[in-house]
Short mmCIF file of C-alpha atoms in Angstrom, two decimals:
data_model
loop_
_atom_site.label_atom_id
_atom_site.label_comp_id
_atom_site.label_asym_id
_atom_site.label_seq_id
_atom_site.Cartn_x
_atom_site.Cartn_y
_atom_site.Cartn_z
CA UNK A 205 106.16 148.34 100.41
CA UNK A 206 109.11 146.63 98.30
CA UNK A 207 110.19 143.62 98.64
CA UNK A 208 112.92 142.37 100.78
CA UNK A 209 115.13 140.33 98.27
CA UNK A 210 117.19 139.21 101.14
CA UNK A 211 114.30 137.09 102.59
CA UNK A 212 113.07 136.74 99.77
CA UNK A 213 116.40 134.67 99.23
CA UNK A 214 116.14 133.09 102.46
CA UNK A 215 112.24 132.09 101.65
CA UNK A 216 113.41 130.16 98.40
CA UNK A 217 116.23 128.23 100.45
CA UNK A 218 113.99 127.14 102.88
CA UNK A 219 111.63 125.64 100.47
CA UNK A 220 113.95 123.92 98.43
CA UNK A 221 115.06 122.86 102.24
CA UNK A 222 111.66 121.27 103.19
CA UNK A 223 111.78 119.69 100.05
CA UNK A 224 114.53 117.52 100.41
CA UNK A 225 113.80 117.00 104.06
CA UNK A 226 110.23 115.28 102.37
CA UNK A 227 111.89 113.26 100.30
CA UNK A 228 114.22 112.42 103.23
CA UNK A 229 111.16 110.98 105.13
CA UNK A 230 109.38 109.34 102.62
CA UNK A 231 112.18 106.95 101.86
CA UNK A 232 112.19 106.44 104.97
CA UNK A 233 108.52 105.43 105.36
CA UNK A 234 108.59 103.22 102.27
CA UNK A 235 112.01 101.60 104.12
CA UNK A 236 109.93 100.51 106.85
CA UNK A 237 106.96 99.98 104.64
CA UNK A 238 108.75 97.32 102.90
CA UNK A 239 111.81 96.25 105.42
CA UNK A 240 108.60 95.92 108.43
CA UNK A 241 107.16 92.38 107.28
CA UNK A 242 110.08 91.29 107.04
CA UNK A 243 112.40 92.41 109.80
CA UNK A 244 109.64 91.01 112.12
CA UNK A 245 109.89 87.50 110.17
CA UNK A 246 113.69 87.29 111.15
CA UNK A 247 112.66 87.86 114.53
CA UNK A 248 110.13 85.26 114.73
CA UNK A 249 112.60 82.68 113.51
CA UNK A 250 115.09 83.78 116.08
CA UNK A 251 113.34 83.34 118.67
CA UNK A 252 111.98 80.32 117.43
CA UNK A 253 115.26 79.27 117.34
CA UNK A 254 116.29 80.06 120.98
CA UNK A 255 113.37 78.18 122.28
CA UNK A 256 113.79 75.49 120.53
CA UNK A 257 117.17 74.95 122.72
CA UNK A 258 115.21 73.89 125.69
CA UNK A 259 114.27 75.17 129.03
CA UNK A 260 118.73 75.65 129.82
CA UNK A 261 118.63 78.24 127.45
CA UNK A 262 116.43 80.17 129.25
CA UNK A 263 118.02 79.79 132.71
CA UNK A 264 119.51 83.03 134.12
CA UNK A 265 122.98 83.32 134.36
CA UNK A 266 124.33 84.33 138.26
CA UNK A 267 126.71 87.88 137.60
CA UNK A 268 124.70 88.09 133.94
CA UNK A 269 123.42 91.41 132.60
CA UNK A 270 121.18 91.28 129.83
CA UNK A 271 121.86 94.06 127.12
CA UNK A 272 118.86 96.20 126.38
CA UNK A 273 117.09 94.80 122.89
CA UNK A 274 117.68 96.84 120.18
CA UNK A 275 114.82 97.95 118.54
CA UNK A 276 113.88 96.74 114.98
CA UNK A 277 115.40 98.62 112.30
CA UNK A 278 112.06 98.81 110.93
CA UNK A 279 110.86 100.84 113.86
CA UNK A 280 114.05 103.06 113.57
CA UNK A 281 113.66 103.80 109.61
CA UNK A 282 109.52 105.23 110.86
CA UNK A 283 110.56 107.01 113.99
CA UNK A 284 113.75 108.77 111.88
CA UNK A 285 110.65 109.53 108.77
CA UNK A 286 108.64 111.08 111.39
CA UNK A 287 111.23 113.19 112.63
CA UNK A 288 112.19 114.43 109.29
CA UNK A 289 108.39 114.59 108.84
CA UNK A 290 107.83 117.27 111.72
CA UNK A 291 111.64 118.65 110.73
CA UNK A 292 110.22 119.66 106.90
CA UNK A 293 107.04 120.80 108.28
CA UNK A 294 109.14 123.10 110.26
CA UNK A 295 111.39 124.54 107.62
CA UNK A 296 108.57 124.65 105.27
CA UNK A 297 106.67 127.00 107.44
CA UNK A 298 109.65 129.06 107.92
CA UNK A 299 109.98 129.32 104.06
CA UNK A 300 105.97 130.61 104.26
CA UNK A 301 107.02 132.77 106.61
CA UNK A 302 109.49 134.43 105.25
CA UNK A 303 107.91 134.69 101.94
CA UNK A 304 105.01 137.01 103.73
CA UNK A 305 107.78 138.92 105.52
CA UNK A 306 109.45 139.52 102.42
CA UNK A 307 106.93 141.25 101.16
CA UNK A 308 104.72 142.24 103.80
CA UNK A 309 101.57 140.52 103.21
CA UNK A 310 99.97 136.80 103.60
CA UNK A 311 102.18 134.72 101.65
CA UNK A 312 99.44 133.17 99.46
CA UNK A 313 99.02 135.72 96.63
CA UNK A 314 100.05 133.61 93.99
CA UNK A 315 99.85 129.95 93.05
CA UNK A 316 103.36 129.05 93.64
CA UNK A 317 102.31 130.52 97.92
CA UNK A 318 98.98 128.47 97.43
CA UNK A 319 100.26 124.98 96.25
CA UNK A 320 102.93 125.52 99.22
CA UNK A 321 100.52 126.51 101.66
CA UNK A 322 98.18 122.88 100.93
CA UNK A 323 100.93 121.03 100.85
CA UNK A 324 102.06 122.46 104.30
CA UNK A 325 98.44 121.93 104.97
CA UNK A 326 98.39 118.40 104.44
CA UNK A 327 101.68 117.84 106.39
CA UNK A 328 100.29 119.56 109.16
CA UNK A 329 97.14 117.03 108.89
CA UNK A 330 99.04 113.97 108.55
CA UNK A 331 100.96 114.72 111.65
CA UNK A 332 98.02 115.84 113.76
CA UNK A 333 96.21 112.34 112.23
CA UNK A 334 99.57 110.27 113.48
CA UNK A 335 100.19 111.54 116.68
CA UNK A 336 96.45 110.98 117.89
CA UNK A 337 95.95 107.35 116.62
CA UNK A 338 99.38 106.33 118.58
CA UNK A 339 98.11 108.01 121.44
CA UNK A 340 94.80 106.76 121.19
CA UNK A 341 93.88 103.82 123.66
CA UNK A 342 92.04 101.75 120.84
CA UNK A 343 94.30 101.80 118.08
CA UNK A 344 92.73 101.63 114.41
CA UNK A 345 96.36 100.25 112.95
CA UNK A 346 99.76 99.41 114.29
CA UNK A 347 102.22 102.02 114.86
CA UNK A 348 104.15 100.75 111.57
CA UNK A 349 100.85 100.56 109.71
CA UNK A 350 100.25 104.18 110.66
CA UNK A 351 103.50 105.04 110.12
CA UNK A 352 103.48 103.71 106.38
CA UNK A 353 101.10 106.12 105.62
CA UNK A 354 102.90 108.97 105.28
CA UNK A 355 105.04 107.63 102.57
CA UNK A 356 101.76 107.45 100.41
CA UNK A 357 101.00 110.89 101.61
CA UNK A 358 103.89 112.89 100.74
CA UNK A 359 104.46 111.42 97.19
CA UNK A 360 101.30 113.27 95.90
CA UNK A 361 103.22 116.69 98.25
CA UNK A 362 106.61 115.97 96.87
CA UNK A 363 104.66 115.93 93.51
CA UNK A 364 102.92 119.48 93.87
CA UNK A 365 105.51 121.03 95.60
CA UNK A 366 107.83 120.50 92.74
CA UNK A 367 105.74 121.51 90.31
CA UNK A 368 105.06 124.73 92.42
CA UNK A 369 108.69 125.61 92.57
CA UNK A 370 109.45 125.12 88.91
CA UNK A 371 106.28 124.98 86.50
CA UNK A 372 104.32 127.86 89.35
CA UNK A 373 106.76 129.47 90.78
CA UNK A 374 106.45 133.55 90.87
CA UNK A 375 109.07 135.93 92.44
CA UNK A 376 108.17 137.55 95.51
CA UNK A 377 106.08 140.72 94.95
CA UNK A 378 103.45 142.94 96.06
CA UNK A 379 99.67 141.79 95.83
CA UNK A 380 97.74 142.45 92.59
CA UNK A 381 95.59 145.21 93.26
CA UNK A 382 92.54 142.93 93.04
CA UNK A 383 93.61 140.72 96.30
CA UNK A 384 94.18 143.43 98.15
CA UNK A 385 91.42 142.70 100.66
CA UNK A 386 91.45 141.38 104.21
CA UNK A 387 89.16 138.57 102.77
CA UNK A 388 91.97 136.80 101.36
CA UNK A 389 93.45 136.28 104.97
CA UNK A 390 89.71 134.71 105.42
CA UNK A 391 88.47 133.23 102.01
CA UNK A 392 92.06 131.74 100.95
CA UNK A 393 93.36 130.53 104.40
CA UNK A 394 90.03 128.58 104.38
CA UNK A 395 90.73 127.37 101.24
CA UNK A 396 94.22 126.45 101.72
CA UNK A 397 93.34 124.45 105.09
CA UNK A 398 90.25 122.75 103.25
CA UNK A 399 92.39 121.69 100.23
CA UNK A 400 95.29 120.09 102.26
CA UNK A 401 93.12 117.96 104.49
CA UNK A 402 91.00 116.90 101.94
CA UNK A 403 94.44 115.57 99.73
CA UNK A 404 95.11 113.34 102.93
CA UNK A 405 91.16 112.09 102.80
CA UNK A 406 91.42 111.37 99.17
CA UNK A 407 94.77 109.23 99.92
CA UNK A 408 93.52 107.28 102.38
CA UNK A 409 90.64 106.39 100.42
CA UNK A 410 92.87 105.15 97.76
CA UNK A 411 94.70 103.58 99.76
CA UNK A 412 91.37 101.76 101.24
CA UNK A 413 90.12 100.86 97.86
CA UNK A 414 93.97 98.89 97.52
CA UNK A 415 93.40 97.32 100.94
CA UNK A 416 89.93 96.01 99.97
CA UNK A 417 91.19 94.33 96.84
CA UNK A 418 93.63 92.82 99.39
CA UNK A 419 90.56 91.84 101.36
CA UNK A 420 88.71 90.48 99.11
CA UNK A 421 91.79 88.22 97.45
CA UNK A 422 94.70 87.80 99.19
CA UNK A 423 97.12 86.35 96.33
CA UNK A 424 96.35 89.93 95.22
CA UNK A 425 98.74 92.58 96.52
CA UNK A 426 99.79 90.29 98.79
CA UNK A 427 102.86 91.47 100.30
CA UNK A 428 101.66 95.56 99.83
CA UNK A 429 97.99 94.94 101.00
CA UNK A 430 98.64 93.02 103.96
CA UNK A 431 100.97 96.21 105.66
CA UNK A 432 98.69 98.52 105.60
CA UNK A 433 95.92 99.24 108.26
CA UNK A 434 92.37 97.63 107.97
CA UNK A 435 89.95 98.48 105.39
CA UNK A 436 87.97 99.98 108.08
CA UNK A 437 90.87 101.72 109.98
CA UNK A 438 91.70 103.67 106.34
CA UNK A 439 87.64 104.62 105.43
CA UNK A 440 87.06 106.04 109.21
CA UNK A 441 89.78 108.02 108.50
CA UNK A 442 89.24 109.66 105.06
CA UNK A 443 85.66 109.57 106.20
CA UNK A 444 86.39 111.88 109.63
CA UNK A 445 89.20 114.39 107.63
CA UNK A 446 86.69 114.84 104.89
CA UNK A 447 83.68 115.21 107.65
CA UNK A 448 85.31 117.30 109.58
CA UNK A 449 86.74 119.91 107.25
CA UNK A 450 83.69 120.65 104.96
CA UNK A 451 82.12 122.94 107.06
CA UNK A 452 85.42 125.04 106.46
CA UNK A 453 85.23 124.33 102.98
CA UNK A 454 81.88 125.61 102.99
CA UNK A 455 82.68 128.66 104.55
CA UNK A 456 85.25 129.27 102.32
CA UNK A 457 83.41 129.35 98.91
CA UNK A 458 80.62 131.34 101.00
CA UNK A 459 83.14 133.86 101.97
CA UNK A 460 84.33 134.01 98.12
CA UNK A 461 80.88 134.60 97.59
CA UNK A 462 80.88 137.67 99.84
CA UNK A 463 83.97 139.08 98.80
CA UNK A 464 82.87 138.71 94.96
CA UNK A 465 79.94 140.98 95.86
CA UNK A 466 82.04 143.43 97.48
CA UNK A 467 84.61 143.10 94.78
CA UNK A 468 82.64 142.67 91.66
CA UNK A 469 78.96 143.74 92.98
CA UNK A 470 77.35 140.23 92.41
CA UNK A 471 77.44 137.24 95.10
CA UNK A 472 77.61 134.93 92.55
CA UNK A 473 78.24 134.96 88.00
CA UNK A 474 79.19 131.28 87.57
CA UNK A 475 83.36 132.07 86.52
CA UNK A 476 85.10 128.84 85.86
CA UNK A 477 86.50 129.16 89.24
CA UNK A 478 83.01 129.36 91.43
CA UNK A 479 81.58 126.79 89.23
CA UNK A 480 84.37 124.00 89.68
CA UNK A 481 84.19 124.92 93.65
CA UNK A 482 80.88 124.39 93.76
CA UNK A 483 81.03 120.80 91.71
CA UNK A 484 84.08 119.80 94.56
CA UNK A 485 81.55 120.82 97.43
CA UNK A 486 78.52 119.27 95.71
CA UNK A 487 81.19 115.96 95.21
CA UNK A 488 81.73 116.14 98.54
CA UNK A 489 78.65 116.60 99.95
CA UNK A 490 77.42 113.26 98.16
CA UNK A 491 80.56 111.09 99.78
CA UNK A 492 78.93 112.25 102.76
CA UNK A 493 75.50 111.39 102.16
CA UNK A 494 76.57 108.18 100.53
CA UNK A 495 78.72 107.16 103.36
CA UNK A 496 75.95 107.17 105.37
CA UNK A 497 73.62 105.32 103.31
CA UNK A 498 73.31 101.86 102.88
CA UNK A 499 74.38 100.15 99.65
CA UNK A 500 76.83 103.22 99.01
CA UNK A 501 79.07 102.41 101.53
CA UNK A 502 82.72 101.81 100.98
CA UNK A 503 84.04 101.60 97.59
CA UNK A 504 81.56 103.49 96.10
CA UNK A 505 81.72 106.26 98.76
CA UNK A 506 85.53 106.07 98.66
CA UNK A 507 85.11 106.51 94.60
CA UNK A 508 83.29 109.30 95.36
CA UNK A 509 85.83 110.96 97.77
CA UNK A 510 88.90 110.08 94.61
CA UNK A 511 86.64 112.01 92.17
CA UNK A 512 86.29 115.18 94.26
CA UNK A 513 90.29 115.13 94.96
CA UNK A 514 90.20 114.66 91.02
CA UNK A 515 87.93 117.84 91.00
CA UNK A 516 90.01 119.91 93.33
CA UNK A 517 92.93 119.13 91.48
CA UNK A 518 91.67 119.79 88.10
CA UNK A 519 90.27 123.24 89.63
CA UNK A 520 93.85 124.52 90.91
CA UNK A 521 95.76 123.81 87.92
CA UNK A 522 93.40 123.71 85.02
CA UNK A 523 91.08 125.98 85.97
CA UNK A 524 93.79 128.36 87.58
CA UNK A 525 96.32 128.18 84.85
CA UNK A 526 94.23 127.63 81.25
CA UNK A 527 91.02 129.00 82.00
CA UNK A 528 90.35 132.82 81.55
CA UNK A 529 88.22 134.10 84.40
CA UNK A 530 88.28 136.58 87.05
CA UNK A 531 89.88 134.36 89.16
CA UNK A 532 93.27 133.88 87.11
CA UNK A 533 95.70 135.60 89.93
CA UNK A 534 98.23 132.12 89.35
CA UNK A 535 101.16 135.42 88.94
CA UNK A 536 102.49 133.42 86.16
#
């Protein structure tokens, strides 16, 4: 069917959109990052202050109504970042959207679609990841350590996102003959979902390897280490993401396998592309194994968990833009 240029048009708006709206909310979650600490300082000394006047300063006043506290900037700056957090995740799905109406298929055909689609992936995981902790009885952070987070979290999205819309970006058009399978609903949508969680595992484990060094000296990193969440707080969480979402990695380079046979008549010919999978699963698998082993725990799992982010990343842009294979469909 041709393309609709019109939303098309619309598609490209709404990306650059989202974009801004992410940068939007990650100054805001450094603001509180680094005005947090210190807001809550101030507030310490005030109150210091007023009890320090005596027990008459603490005597209601007959007729008095006390004005509602205003909450801490701080707090203001992470609830604003969140909104604008769930506001680009919005608009960024709309640009998605109208990038597959536009031209009538799943709008990951090309690798400006795919490094959208993790991105939106990883968005979608951070917010998911947020909203349970604060609602979680027993807390693993603060809300402002929790909060701070995200900042680290969309850099690395800002980042790819960029480079997709410049360096990757393809104009909307029909599917190469060679994706035209309902696989790609199944084998890429799998991919895309495995590929943004696994970005927010690999950041909170360098974040935990930061917040270990803070740990282990305190003069180090002293006024970055000590705002965000425990050690342990930031390796239960890259360790549950990354747990929970390699099944569905697995399934998806098993259902590349089975659409290469159908596609190519062989399961499996060891193309750039299937090879550096399989290294990022095998990767993976060992942070797993190591995490639950004794010795291997903590920085040397979370090491583990960097170099198979290092391995996806090297796989969607090396391996999908310099590499010859049967998997080059990047539309560039």
């Amino acid at each position: 069917m041709p393309v609709n240029q019109t939303l098309s048009t619309y598609s490209d708006m709404a990306y650059a959109t989202s974009v801004v709206v992410y940068i939007a909310a990650m100054l805001l979650y450094f603001g509180e990052f680094a005005y947090g600490r210190a807001g809550a300082g101030v507030r310490k000394r005030e109150s210091a202050l007023v009890n320090a006047g005596g027990g008459a300063a603490s005597t209601p006043v007959i007729g008095h109504v006390e004005t509602p506290q205003k909450r801490p900037l701080s707090e203001r700056l992470g609830g604003m970042a969140v909104a604008m957090t769930v506001l680009g995740a919005l608009v960024h799905a709309a640009s998605l959207l109208l990038r597959g109406f536009a031209t009538g298929r799943v709008p990951w055909g090309n690798m400006y679609e795919f490094g959208s689609a993790i991105c939106l992936a990883a968005v979608v995981a951070w917010v998911i990841v947020l909203f349970r902790q604060l609602r979680a009885e027993r807390r693993e952070a603060t809300p402002a350590q929790l909060r701070g987070l995200g900042g680290f979290l969309m850099l690395p999205v800002i980042l790819l996102l960029f480079l997709s819309g410049t360096v990757l970006y393809a104009k909307a058009a029909p599917l190469q003959p060679a994706l035209q399978s309902y696989w790609i609903v199944i084998h890429v949508a799998a991919a895309i979902v495995s590929s943004g969680v696994l970005l927010f595992a690999g950041v909170a484990s360098v974040l935990y390897l930061l917040r270990c060094r803070f740990e282990n000296n305190p003069l180090k990193l002293a006024k970055f280490g000590s705002r965000l969440p425990t050690s342990q707080a930031l390796d239960r969480m890259a360790y549950r993401a990354t747990v929970i979402i390699f099944p569905v990695w697995t399934f998806a380079i098993v259902a590349g396998a089975i659409w290469a046979e159908a596609a190519w008549g062989r399961f499996w010919g060891w193309d750039p592309k299937e090879t550096c999978s399989f290294i990022a699963w095998v990767v993976y698998a060992a942070y797993l194994h190591a995490r639950a082993t004794a010795g291997w725990r903590g920085v040397r799992a979370a090491w583990i968990n960097i170099f198979g982010l290092a391995v996806m990343i090297f796989n969607l842009f090396f391996i999908n833009i310099v590499v010859a294979g049967l998997h080059s469909y990047a539309g560039l």
